[in-house]
Each structure stands twice: as C-alpha cells, then as structure tokens.
mmCIF file of C-alpha atoms in Angstrom:
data_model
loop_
_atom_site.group_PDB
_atom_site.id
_atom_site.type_symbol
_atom_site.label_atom_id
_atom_site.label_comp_id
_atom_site.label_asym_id
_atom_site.label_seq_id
_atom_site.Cartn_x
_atom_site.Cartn_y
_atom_site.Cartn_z
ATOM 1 C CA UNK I 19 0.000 0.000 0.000
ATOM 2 C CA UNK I 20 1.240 3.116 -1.106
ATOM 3 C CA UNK I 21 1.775 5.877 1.580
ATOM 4 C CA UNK I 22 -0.235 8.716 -0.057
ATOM 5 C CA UNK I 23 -3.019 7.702 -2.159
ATOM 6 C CA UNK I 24 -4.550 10.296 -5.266
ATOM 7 C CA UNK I 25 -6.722 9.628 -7.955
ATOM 8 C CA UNK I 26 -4.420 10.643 -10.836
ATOM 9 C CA UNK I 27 -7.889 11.146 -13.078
ATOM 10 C CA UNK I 28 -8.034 12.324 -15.730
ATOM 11 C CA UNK I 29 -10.516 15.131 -14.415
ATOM 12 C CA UNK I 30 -12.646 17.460 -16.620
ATOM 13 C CA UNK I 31 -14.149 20.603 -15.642
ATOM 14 C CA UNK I 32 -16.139 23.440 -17.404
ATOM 15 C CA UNK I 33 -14.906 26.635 -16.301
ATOM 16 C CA UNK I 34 -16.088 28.274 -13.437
ATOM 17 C CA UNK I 35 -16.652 24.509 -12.093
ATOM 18 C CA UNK I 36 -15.925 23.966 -7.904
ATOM 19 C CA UNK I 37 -12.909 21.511 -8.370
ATOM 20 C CA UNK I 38 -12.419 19.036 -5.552
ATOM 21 C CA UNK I 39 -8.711 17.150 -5.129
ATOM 22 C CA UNK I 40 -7.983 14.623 -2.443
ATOM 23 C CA UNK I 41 -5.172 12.484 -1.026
ATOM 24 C CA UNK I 42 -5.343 9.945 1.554
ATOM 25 C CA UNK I 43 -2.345 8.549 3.519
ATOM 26 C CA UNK I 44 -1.929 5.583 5.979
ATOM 27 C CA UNK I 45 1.165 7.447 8.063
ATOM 28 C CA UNK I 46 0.436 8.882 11.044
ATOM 29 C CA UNK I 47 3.416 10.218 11.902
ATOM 30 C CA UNK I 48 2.904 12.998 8.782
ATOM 31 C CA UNK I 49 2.191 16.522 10.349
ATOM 32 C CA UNK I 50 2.664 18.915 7.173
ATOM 33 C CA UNK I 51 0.749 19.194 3.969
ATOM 34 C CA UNK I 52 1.033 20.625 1.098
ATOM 35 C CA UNK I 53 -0.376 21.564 -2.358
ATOM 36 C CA UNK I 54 1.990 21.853 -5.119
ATOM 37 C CA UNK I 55 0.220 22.633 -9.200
ATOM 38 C CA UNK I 56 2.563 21.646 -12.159
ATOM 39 C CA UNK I 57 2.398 22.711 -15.533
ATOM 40 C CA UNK I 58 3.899 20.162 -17.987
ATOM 41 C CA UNK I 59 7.126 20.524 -18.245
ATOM 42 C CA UNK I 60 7.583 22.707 -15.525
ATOM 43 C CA UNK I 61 8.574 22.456 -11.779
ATOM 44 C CA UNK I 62 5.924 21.885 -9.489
ATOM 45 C CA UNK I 63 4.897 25.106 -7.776
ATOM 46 C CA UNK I 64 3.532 25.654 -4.053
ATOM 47 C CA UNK I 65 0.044 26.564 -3.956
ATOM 48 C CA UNK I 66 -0.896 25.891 -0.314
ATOM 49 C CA UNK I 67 0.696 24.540 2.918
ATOM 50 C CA UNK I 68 -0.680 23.569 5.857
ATOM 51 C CA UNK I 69 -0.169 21.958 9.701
ATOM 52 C CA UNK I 70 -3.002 21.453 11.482
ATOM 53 C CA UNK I 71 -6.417 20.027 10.841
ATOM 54 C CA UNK I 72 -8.615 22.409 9.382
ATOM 55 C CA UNK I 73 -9.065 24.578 6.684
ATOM 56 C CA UNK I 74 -6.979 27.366 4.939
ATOM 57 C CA UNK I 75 -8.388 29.884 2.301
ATOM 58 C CA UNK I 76 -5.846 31.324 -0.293
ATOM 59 C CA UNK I 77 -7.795 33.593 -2.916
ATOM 60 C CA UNK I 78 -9.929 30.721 -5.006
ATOM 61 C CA UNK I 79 -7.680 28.186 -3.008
ATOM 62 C CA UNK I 80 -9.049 26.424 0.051
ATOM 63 C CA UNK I 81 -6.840 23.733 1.390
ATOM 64 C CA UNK I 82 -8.743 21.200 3.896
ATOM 65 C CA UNK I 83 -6.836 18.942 6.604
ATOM 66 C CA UNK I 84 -8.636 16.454 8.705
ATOM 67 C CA UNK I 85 -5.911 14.042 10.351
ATOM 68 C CA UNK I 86 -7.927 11.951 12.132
ATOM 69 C CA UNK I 87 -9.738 10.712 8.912
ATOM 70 C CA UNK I 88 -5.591 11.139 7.272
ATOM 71 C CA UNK I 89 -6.923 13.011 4.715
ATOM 72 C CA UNK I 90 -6.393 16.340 2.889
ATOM 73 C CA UNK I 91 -8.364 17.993 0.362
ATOM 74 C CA UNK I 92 -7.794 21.129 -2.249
ATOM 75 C CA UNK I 93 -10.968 23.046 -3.274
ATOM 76 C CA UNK I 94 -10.475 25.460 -6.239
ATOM 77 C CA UNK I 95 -13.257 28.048 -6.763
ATOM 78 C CA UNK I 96 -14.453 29.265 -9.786
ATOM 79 C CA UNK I 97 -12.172 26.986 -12.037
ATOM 80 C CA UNK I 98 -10.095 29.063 -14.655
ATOM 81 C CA UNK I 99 -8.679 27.430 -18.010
ATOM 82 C CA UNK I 100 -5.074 28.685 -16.599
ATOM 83 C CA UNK I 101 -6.167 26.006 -13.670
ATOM 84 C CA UNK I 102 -5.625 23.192 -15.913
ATOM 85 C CA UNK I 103 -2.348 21.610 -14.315
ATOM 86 C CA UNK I 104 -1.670 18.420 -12.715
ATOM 87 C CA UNK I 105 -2.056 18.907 -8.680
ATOM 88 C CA UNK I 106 -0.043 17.057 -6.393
ATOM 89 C CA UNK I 107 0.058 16.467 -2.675
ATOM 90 C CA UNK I 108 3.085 16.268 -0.727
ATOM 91 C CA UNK I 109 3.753 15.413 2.873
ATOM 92 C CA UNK I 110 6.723 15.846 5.620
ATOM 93 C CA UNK I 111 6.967 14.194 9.047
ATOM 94 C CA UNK I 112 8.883 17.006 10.213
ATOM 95 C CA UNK I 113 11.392 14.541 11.520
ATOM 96 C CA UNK I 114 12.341 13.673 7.897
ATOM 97 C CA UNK I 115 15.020 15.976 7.082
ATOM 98 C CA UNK I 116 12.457 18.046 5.054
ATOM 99 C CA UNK I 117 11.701 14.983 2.743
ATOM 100 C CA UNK I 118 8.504 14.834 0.891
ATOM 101 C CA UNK I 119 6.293 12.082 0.444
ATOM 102 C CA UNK I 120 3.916 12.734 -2.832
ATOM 103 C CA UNK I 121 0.940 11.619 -4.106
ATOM 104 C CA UNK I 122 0.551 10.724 -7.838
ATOM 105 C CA UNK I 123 -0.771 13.811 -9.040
ATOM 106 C CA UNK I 124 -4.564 14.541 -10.276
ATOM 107 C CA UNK I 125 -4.773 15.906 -13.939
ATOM 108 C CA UNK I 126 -7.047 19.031 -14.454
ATOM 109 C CA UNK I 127 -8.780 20.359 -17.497
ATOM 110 C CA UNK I 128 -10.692 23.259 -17.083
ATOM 111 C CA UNK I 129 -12.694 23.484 -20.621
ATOM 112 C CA UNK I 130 -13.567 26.931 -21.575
ATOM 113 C CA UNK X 28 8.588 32.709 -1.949
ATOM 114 C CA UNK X 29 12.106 31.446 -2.233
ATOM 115 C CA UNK X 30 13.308 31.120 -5.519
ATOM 116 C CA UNK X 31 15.574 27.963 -7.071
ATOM 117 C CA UNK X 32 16.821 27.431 -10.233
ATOM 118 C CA UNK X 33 18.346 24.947 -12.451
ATOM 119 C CA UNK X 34 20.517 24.960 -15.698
ATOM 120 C CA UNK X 35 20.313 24.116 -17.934
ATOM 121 C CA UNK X 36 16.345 23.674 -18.553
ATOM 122 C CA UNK X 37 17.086 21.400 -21.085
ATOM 123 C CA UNK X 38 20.256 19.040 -22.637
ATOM 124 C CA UNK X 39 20.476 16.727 -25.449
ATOM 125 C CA UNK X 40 23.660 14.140 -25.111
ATOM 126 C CA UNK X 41 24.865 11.517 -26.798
ATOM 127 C CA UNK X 42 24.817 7.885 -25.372
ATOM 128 C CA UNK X 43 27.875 7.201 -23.151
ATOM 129 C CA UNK X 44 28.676 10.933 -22.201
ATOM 130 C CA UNK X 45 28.171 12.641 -18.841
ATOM 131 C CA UNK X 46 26.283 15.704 -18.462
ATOM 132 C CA UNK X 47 26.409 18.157 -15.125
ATOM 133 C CA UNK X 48 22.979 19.986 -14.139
ATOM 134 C CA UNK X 49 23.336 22.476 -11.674
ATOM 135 C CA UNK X 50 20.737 23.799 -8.928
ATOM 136 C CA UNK X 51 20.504 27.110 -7.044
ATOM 137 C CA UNK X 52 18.905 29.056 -4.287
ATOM 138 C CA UNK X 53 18.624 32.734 -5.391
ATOM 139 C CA UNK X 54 17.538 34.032 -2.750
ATOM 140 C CA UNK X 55 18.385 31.871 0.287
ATOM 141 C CA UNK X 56 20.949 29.304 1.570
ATOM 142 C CA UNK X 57 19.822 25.240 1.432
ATOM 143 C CA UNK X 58 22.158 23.261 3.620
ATOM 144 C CA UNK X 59 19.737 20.448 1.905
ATOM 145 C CA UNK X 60 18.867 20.336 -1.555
ATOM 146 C CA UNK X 61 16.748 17.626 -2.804
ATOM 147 C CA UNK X 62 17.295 15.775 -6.343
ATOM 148 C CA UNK X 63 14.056 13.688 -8.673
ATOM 149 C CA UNK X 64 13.314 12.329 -11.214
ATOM 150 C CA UNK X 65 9.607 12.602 -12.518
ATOM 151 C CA UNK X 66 8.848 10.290 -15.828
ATOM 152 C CA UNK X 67 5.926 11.154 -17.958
ATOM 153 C CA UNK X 68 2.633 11.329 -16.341
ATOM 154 C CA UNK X 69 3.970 10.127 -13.278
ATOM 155 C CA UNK X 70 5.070 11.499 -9.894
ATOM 156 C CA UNK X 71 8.467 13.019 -8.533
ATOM 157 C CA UNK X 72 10.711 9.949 -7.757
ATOM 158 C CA UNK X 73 13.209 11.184 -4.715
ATOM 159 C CA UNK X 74 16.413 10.065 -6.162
ATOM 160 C CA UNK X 75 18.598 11.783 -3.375
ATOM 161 C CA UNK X 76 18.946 14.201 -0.776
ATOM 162 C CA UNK X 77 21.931 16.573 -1.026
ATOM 163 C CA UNK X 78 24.024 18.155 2.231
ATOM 164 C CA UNK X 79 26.111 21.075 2.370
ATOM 165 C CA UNK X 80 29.637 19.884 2.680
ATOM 166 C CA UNK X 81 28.943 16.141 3.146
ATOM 167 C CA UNK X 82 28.295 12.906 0.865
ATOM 168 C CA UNK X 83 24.836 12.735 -0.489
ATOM 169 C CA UNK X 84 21.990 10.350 0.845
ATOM 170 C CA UNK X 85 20.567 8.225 -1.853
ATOM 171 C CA UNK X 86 17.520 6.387 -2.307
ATOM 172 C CA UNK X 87 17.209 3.138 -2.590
ATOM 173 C CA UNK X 88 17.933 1.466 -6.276
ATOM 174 C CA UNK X 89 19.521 4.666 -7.061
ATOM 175 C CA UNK X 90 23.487 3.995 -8.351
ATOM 176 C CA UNK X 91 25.115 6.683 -6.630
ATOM 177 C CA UNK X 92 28.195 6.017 -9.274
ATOM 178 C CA UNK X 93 26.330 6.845 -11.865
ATOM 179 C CA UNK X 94 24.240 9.744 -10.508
ATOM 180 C CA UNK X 95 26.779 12.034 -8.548
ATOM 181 C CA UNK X 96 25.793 14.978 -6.435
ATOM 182 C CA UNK X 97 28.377 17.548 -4.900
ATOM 183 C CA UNK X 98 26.628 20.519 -2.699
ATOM 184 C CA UNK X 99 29.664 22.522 -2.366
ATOM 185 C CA UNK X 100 28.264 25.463 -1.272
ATOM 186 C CA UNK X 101 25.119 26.486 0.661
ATOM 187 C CA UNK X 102 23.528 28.112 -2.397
ATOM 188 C CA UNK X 103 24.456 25.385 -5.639
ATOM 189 C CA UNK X 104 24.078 21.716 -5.407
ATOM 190 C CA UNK X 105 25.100 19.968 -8.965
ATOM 191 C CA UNK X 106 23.914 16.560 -10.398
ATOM 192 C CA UNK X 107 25.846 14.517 -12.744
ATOM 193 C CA UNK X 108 24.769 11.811 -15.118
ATOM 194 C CA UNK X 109 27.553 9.691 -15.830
ATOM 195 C CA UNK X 110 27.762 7.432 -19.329
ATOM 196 C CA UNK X 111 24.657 8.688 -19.665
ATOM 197 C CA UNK X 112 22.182 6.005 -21.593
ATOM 198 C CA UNK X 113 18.642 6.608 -23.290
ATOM 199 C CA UNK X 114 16.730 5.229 -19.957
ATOM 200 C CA UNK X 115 18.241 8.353 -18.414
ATOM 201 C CA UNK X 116 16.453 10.406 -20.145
ATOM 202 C CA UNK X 117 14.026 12.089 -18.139
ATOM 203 C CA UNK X 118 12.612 15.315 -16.137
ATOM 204 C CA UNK X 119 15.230 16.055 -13.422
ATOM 205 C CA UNK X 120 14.261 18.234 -10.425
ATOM 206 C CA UNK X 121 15.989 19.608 -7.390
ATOM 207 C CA UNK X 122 14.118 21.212 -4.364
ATOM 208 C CA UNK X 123 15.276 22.914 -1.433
ATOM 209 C CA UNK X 124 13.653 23.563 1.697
ATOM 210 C CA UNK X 125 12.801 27.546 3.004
ATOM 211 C CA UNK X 126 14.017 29.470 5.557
ATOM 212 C CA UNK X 127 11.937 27.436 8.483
ATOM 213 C CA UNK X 128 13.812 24.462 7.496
ATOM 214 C CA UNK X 129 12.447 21.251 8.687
ATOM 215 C CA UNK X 130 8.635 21.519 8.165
ATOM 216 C CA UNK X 131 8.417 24.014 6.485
ATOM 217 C CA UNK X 132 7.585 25.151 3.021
ATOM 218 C CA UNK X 133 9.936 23.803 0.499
ATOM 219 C CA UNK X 134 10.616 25.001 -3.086
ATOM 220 C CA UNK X 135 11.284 23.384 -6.306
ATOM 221 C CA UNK X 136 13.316 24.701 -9.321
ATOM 222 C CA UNK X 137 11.774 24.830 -12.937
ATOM 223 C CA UNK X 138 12.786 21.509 -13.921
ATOM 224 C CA UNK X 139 16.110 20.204 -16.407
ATOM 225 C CA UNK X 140 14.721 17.819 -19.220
ATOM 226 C CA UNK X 141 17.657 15.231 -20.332
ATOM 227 C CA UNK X 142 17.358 13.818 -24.050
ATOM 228 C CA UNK X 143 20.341 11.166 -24.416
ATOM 229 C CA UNK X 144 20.428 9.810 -28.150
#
C-alpha cells in the first residue's frame, strides 16, 4: 500500500466549475501538507501549505486537513482554463530531514 | 517565496557521455537540496537528498556512481549523469527547503529535461 493515495484522473471541468482534489495517507506520523500545481514541463509550484487540521483559504484556493480521517483535500473556486495543471500532494513528518512524500498527481482540465 | 533554479532547462547528449545539471537558491541558503526524477505522467521519484559539505543520501535502487551529487556550497548543489544512456532520459528536479527548514515550506526549481540519443 502506497503511503499517499490520489486519484491521478483524468478530471474534466467546465470553467467556473468547484474543483475538488484529495489524497489519503496511511502514516500517522505525517504533520505537514502541502499543495503543489505543475504545468507540464515545468517544476511543481507551491500553492498551499498547511499543519493542522482544518481549513486554509488562499484567494480561489481552500486547502482542507482532517488528520484523524488522514486526509487532505484542495478546493479550487471558480475553475479558470489557466487552472488546468496536474495537482499534487506532498507530505513531511517534520522529523524527515524536510523529505517529501507525494501523491501521484490529479490531472485538471478546465474546458472553456 | 524562495526562488531555485536549475541549468540548464534542457540538454540533449549523446549515449555514453556525462552531463552536469546544476541547482541554485537565489535568494536563500539550502544546507539540503533535494534531487528527482519525474517520468511522464507520473510522480516526482526522490532520487537523493543533497548536504552542504557532506556525501549525499541516496535512495534506494539509485546507483550513486552513476548519478553524482556535490553541494559545495550552501547556495548550488550539482547533479551529474555519468555514461549517460537513453533510460536516463528524463525530467530532473531539485528542491530545497525555506528558511523554516524542517517543516516548512519547500521550493522546487523549474525543472532540467535530459534527451540522451
């Protein structure tokens, strides 16, 4: 069993869609979370980070953290074509030396 | 945000030839830099983690002859692909951690695509 599970998708939107994203992950011992959005052939950028359980707006961005259920979500509002990346999920224990564990990454399409 | 960058964003070699790809923190020191390798349509695949002034960590089923890191300074860690073969080729990218450190937010460069022929 992996540690981090995400539906990679395919996922198709129409523009100004709610988009939901979601990663679960059997390790406890994880305590940060974080949101990264990569265009192909690009780096992965941060988009949100978070520690606790709970949520955490960012413009259209709301990043959702419930560790009892070990699962984190990413809500984007009002879906934009420029939205269409793949998302990935990322978590640190803390105790790691800063090393990430990642989920597969969800492909989006926002269609105009 | 903290910035990192690579170079160069893209290299074509020929089979059997070794090819250096460097990775900076503009704007910040890294005493860690991470290295990975992300394949089409897949995820980033840790290959190593890289220390300021010490041998690098690798991951396992990663040939640490073949894939040689030197972080010689607290701003540039460098990745070299030695006899360099066609499976090589791939997206290569390095990350480094912010100014909290541990925990905190960590930043990734734009990404070096290798093409060996």
């Amino acid at each position: 069993q992996k540690e981090v599970e995400q539906d990679p998708g395919p996922l198709s939107v129409p523009e100004g869609a709610i988009v939901s994203l979601n990663c679960t992950y059997s390790n406890s011992a994880f305590q940060y979370f974080m949101w990264y959005r990569q265009y192909s052939r690009k780096g992965p950028e941060l988009l949100m980070y978070t520690y606790s359980s709970g949520n955490k707006e960012d413009g259209r961005f709301t990043a959702q953290v419930d560790k009892s259920s070990k699962y984190i979500s990413l809500f984007i509002r009002d879906s934009q074509p420029s939205d269409s990346a793949t998302y990935l999920c990322a978590m640190e224990m803390g105790t790691s030396g800063s090393r990430l564990t990642f989920g597969e990454g969800t492909q989006l399409t926002v269609n105009p | 945000g903290a910035v990192v960058s690579q170079h160069p964003s893209w290299v074509i070699c020929k089979s059997g030839t070794s090819v250096k790809i460097e990775c900076r923190s503009l704007d910040f020191q890294a005493t860690t830099m991470f290295w990975y390798r992300q394949f089409p349509k897949q995820s980033l695949m840790l290959m190593a983690t890289s220390n300021e002034g010490s041998k690098a960590t690798y991951e396992q089923g990663v040939e640490k002859d073949k894939f040689l890191i030197n972080h010689a300074s607290l701003t540039l860690s460098t990745l070299t692909v030695t006899s360099a073969h066609p499976e090589d080729s791939s997206f290569y990218i390095c990350s480094a951690p912010g100014l909290a450190g541990v925990g905190g937010e960590q930043y990734f460069g734009p990404g070096t695509r290798l093409t060996v022929t």
